[in-house]
Tab-separated table of C-alpha atoms and ligand atoms in Angstrom:
chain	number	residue	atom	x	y	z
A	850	UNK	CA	10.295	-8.910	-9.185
A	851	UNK	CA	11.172	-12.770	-9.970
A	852	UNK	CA	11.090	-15.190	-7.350
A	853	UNK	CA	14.803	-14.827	-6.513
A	854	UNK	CA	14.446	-10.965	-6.277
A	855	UNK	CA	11.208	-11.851	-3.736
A	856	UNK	CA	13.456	-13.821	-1.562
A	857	UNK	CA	15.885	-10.909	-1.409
A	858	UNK	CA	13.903	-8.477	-0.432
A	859	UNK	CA	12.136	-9.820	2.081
A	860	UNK	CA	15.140	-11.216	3.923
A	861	UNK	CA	15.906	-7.538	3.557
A	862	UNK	CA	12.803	-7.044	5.312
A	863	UNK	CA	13.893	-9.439	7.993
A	864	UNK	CA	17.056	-7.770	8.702
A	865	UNK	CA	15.048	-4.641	8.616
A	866	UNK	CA	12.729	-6.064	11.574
A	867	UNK	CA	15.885	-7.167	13.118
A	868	UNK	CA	17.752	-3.830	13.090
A	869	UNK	CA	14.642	-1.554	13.817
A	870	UNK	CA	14.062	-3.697	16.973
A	871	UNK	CA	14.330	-1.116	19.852
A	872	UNK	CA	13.084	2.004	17.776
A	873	UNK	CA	9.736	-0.052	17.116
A	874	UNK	CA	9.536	-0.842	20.803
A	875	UNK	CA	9.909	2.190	21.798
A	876	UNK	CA	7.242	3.934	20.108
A	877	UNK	CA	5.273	1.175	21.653
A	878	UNK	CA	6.502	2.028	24.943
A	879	UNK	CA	4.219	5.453	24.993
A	880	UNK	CA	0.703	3.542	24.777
A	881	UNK	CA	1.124	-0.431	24.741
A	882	UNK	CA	3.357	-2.338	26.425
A	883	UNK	CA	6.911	-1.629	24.716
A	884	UNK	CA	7.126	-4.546	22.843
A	885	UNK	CA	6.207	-4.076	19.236
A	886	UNK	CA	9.869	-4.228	18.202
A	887	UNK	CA	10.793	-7.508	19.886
A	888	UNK	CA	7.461	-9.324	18.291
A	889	UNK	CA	8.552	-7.749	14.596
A	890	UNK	CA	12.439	-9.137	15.851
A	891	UNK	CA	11.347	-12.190	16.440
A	892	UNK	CA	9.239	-12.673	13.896
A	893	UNK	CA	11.386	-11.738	11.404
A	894	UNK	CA	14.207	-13.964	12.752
A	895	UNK	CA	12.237	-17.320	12.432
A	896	UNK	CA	11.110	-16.311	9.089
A	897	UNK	CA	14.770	-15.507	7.931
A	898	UNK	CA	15.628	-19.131	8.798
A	899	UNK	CA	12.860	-20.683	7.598
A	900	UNK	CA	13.260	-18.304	4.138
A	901	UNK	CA	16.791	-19.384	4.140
A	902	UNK	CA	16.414	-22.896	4.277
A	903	UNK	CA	14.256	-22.455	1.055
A	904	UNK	CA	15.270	-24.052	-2.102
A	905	UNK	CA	13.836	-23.049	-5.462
A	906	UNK	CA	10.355	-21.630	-4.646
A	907	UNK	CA	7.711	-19.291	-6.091
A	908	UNK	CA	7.429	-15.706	-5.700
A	909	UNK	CA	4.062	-17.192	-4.183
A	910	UNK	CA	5.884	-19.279	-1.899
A	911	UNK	CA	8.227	-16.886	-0.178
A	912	UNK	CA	5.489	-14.464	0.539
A	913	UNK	CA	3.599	-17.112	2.370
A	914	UNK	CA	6.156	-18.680	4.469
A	915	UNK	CA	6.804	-15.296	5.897
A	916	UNK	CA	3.263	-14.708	6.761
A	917	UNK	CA	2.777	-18.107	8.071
A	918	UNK	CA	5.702	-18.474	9.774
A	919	UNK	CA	4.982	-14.572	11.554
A	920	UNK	CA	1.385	-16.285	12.622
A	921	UNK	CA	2.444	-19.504	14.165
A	922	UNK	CA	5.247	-17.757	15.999
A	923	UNK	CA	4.147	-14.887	17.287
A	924	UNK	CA	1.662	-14.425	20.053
A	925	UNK	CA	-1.090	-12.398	20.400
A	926	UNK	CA	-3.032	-10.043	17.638
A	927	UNK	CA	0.224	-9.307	16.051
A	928	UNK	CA	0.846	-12.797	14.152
A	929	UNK	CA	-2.670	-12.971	12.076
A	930	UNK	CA	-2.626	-8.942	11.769
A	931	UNK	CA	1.223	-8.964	10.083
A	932	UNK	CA	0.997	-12.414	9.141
A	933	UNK	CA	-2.016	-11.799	6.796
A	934	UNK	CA	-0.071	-8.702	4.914
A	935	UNK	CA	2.413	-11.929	3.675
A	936	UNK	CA	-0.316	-13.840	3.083
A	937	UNK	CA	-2.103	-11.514	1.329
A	938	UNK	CA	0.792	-10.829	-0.689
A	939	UNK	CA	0.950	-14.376	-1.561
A	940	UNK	CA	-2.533	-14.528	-2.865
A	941	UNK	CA	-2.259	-11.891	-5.458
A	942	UNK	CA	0.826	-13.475	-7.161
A	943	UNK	CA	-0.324	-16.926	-7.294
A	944	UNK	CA	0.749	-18.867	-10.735
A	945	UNK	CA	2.768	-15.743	-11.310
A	946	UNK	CA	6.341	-15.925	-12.522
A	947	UNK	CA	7.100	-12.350	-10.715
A	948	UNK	CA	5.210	-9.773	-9.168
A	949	UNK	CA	4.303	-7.140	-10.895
A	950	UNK	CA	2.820	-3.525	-10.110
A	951	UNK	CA	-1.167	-4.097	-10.522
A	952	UNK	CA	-1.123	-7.528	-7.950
A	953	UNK	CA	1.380	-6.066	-5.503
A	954	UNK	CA	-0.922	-3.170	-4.847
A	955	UNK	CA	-4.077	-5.670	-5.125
A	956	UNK	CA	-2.544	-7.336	-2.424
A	957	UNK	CA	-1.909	-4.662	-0.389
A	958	UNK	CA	-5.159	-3.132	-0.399
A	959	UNK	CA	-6.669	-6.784	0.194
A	960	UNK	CA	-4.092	-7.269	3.150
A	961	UNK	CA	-5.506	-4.160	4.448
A	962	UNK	CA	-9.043	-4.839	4.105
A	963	UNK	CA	-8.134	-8.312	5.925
A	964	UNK	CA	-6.235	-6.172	8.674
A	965	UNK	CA	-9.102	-3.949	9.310
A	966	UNK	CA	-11.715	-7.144	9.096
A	967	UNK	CA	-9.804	-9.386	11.893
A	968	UNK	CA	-8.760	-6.110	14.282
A	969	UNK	CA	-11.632	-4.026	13.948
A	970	UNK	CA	-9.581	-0.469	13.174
A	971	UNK	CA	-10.691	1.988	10.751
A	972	UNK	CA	-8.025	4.246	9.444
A	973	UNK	CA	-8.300	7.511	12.311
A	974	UNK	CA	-7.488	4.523	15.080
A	975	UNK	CA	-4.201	5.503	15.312
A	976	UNK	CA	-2.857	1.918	14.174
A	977	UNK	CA	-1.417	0.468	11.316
A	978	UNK	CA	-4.099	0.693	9.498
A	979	UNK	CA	-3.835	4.582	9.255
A	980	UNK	CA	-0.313	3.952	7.041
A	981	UNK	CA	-1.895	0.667	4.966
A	982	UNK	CA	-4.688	3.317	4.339
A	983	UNK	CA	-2.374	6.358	2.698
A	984	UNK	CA	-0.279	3.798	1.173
A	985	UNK	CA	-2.838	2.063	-0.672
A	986	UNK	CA	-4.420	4.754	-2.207
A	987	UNK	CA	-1.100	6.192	-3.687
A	988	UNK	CA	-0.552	2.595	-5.308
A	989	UNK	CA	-3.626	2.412	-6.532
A	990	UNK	CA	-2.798	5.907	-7.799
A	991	UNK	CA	0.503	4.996	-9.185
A	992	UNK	CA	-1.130	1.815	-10.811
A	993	UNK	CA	-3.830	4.135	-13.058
A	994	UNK	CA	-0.687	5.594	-14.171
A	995	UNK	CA	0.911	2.641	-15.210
A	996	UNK	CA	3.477	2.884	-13.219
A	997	UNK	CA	6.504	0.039	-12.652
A	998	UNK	CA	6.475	-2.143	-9.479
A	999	UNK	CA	9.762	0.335	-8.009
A	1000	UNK	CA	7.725	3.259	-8.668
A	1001	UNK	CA	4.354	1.509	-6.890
A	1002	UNK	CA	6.695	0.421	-3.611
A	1003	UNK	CA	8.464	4.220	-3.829
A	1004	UNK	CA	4.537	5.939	-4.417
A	1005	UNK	CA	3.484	3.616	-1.330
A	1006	UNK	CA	6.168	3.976	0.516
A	1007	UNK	CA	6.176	7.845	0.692
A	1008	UNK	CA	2.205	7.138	1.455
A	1009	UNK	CA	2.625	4.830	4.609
A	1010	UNK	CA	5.501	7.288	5.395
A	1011	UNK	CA	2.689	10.085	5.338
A	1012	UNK	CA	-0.154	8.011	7.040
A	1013	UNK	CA	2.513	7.298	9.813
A	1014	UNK	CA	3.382	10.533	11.125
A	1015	UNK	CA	-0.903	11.631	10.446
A	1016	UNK	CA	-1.399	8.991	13.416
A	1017	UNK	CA	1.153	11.344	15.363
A	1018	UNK	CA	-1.464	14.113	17.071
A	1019	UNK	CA	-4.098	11.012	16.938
A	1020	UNK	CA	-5.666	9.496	20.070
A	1021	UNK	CA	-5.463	6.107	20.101
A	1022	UNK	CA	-8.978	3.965	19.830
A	1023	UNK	CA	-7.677	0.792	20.102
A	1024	UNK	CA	-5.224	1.556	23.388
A	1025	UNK	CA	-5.711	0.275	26.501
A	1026	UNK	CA	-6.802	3.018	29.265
A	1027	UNK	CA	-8.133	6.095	28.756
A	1028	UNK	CA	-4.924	7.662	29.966
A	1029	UNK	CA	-2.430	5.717	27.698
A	1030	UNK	CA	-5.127	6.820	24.924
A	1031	UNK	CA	-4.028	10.822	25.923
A	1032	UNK	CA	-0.715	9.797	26.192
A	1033	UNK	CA	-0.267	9.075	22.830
A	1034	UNK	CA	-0.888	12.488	21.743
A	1035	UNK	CA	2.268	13.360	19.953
A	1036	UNK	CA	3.981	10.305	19.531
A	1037	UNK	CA	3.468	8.082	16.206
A	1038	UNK	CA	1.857	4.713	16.433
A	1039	UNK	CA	4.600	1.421	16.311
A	1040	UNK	CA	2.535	-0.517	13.764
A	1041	UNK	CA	2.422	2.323	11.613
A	1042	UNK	CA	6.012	2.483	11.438
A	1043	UNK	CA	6.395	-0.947	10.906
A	1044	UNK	CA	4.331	-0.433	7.332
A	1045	UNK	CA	6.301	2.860	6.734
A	1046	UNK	CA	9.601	0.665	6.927
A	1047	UNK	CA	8.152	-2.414	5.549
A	1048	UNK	CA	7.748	-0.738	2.199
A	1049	UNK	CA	10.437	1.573	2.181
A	1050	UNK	CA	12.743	-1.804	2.933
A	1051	UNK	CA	10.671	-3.150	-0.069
A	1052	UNK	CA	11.520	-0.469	-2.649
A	1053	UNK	CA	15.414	-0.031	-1.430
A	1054	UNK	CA	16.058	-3.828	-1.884
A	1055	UNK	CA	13.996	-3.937	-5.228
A	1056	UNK	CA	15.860	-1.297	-6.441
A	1057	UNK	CA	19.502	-2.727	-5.503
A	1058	UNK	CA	17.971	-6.359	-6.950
A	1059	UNK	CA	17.226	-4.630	-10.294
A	1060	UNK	CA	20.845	-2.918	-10.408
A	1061	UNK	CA	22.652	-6.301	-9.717
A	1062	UNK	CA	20.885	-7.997	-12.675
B	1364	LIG	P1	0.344	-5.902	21.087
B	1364	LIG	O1	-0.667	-4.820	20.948
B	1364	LIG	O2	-0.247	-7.282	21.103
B	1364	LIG	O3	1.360	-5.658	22.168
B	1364	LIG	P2	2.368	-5.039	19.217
B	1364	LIG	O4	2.890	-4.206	20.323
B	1364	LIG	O5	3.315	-5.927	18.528
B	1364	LIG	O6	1.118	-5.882	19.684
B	1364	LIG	O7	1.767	-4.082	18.102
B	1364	LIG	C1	1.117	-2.905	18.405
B	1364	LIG	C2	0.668	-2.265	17.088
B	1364	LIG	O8	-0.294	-3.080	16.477
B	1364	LIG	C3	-0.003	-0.938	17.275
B	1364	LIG	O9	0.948	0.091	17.214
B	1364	LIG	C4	-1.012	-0.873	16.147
B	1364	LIG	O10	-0.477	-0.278	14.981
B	1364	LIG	C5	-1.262	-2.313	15.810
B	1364	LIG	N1	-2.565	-2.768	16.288
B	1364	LIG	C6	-2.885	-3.149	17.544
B	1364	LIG	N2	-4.180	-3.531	17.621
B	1364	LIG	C7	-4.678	-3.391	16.366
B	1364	LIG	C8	-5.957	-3.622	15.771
B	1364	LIG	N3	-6.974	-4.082	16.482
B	1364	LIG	N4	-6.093	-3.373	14.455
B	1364	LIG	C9	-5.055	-2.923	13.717
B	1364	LIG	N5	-3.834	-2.701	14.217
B	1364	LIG	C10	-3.645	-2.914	15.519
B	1365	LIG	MG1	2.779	-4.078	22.240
């Protein structure tokens, strides 16, 4: 994935944020306060612009305006917690020309650690961390097998997809009351499906990229 191809894709991951808007909130509805989609929304709107505005830039480059641009706009845990998945992103490709299989899922799985280090969650939380978790190990998986960067995104997509709908029976340990921690009981966690979609958007708009060139 070149530096062009980067862009793409995650402008396709801004539209995504933009388009998934009420469906994230409302998962968030059920134990926080409903408004998971509109952070990811508006996140993903000042990073379109600011992606957009972009001239020639490194694969590097695009990875980290979107994570800096999701922590100095967004409020809250939210901005450091998705920002640093960018950034982390961004770390693993530096000085690279594109970004290939082994540093995407380095990244990840350091982006995950980083989530887990600033938030406190284990995987069982019922947060994102729970889809980072599944997703991870299927790209490290995928990368033993030497695997392309399409099949890494697809492996880890179909991972996060799986670690998503694990955090469906879960109690939440990060929630607020004890009561919206019950509630939750049979409803999937909103930053979980953020990381499901996140790398399913990934692997759809890799894929087109590759068939356009
Ligand atoms: P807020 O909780 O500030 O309202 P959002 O509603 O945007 O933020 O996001 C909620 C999502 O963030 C949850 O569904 C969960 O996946 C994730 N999350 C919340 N707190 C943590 C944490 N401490 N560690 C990891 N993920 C968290
Ligand atoms: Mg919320």
């Amino acid at each position: 994935m070149n530096a062009k191809m980067t862009k793409s894709c995650l402008l396709a991951v801004a539209n995504m944020f933009e388009e998934k808007k009420e469906e994230l909130s409302s998962y968030d509805a059920v134990i926080g306060d409903g408004d998971h989609g509109i952070t990811m929304a508006r996140g993903a709107k000042a990073a379109k612009a600011k992606l957009t505005e972009m001239e020639e830039a490194t694969c590097r480059d695009y990875f980290k305006i979107y994570g800096r641009t999701l922590v100095s706009t967004l409020g809250g845990a939210m901005g450091p917690l998705f920002g640093s998945i960018f950034l982390e992103l961004s770390k693993a490709v530096k000085g690279k020309e594109a970004v290939d299989a082994a540093s995407f899922a380095q990244g990840f799985e350091n982006a995950m650690n980083k989530v887990m280090e600033l938030g406190g969650a284990k995987p069982g939380d019922k947060t994102m961390v729970d889809a980072m978790a599944m997703a991870v190990d299927a790209m490290n998986e995928a990368v033993t097998a030497g695997d392309s960067l399409v099949e890494i995104l697809e492996k880890g997509a179909k991972g996060a997809k799986e670690g998503m709908e694990a955090t469906i029976p879960m109690i939440a340990n990060r929630g607020r009351s004890r009561y919206a921690q019950e509630k939750a009981i049979g409803h999937q966690d909103a930053g979980a499906t953020s990381i499901a979609y996140l790398l399913e958007t990934l692997t759809i708009a890799l894929k087109e990229e590759i068939s356009h060139e």
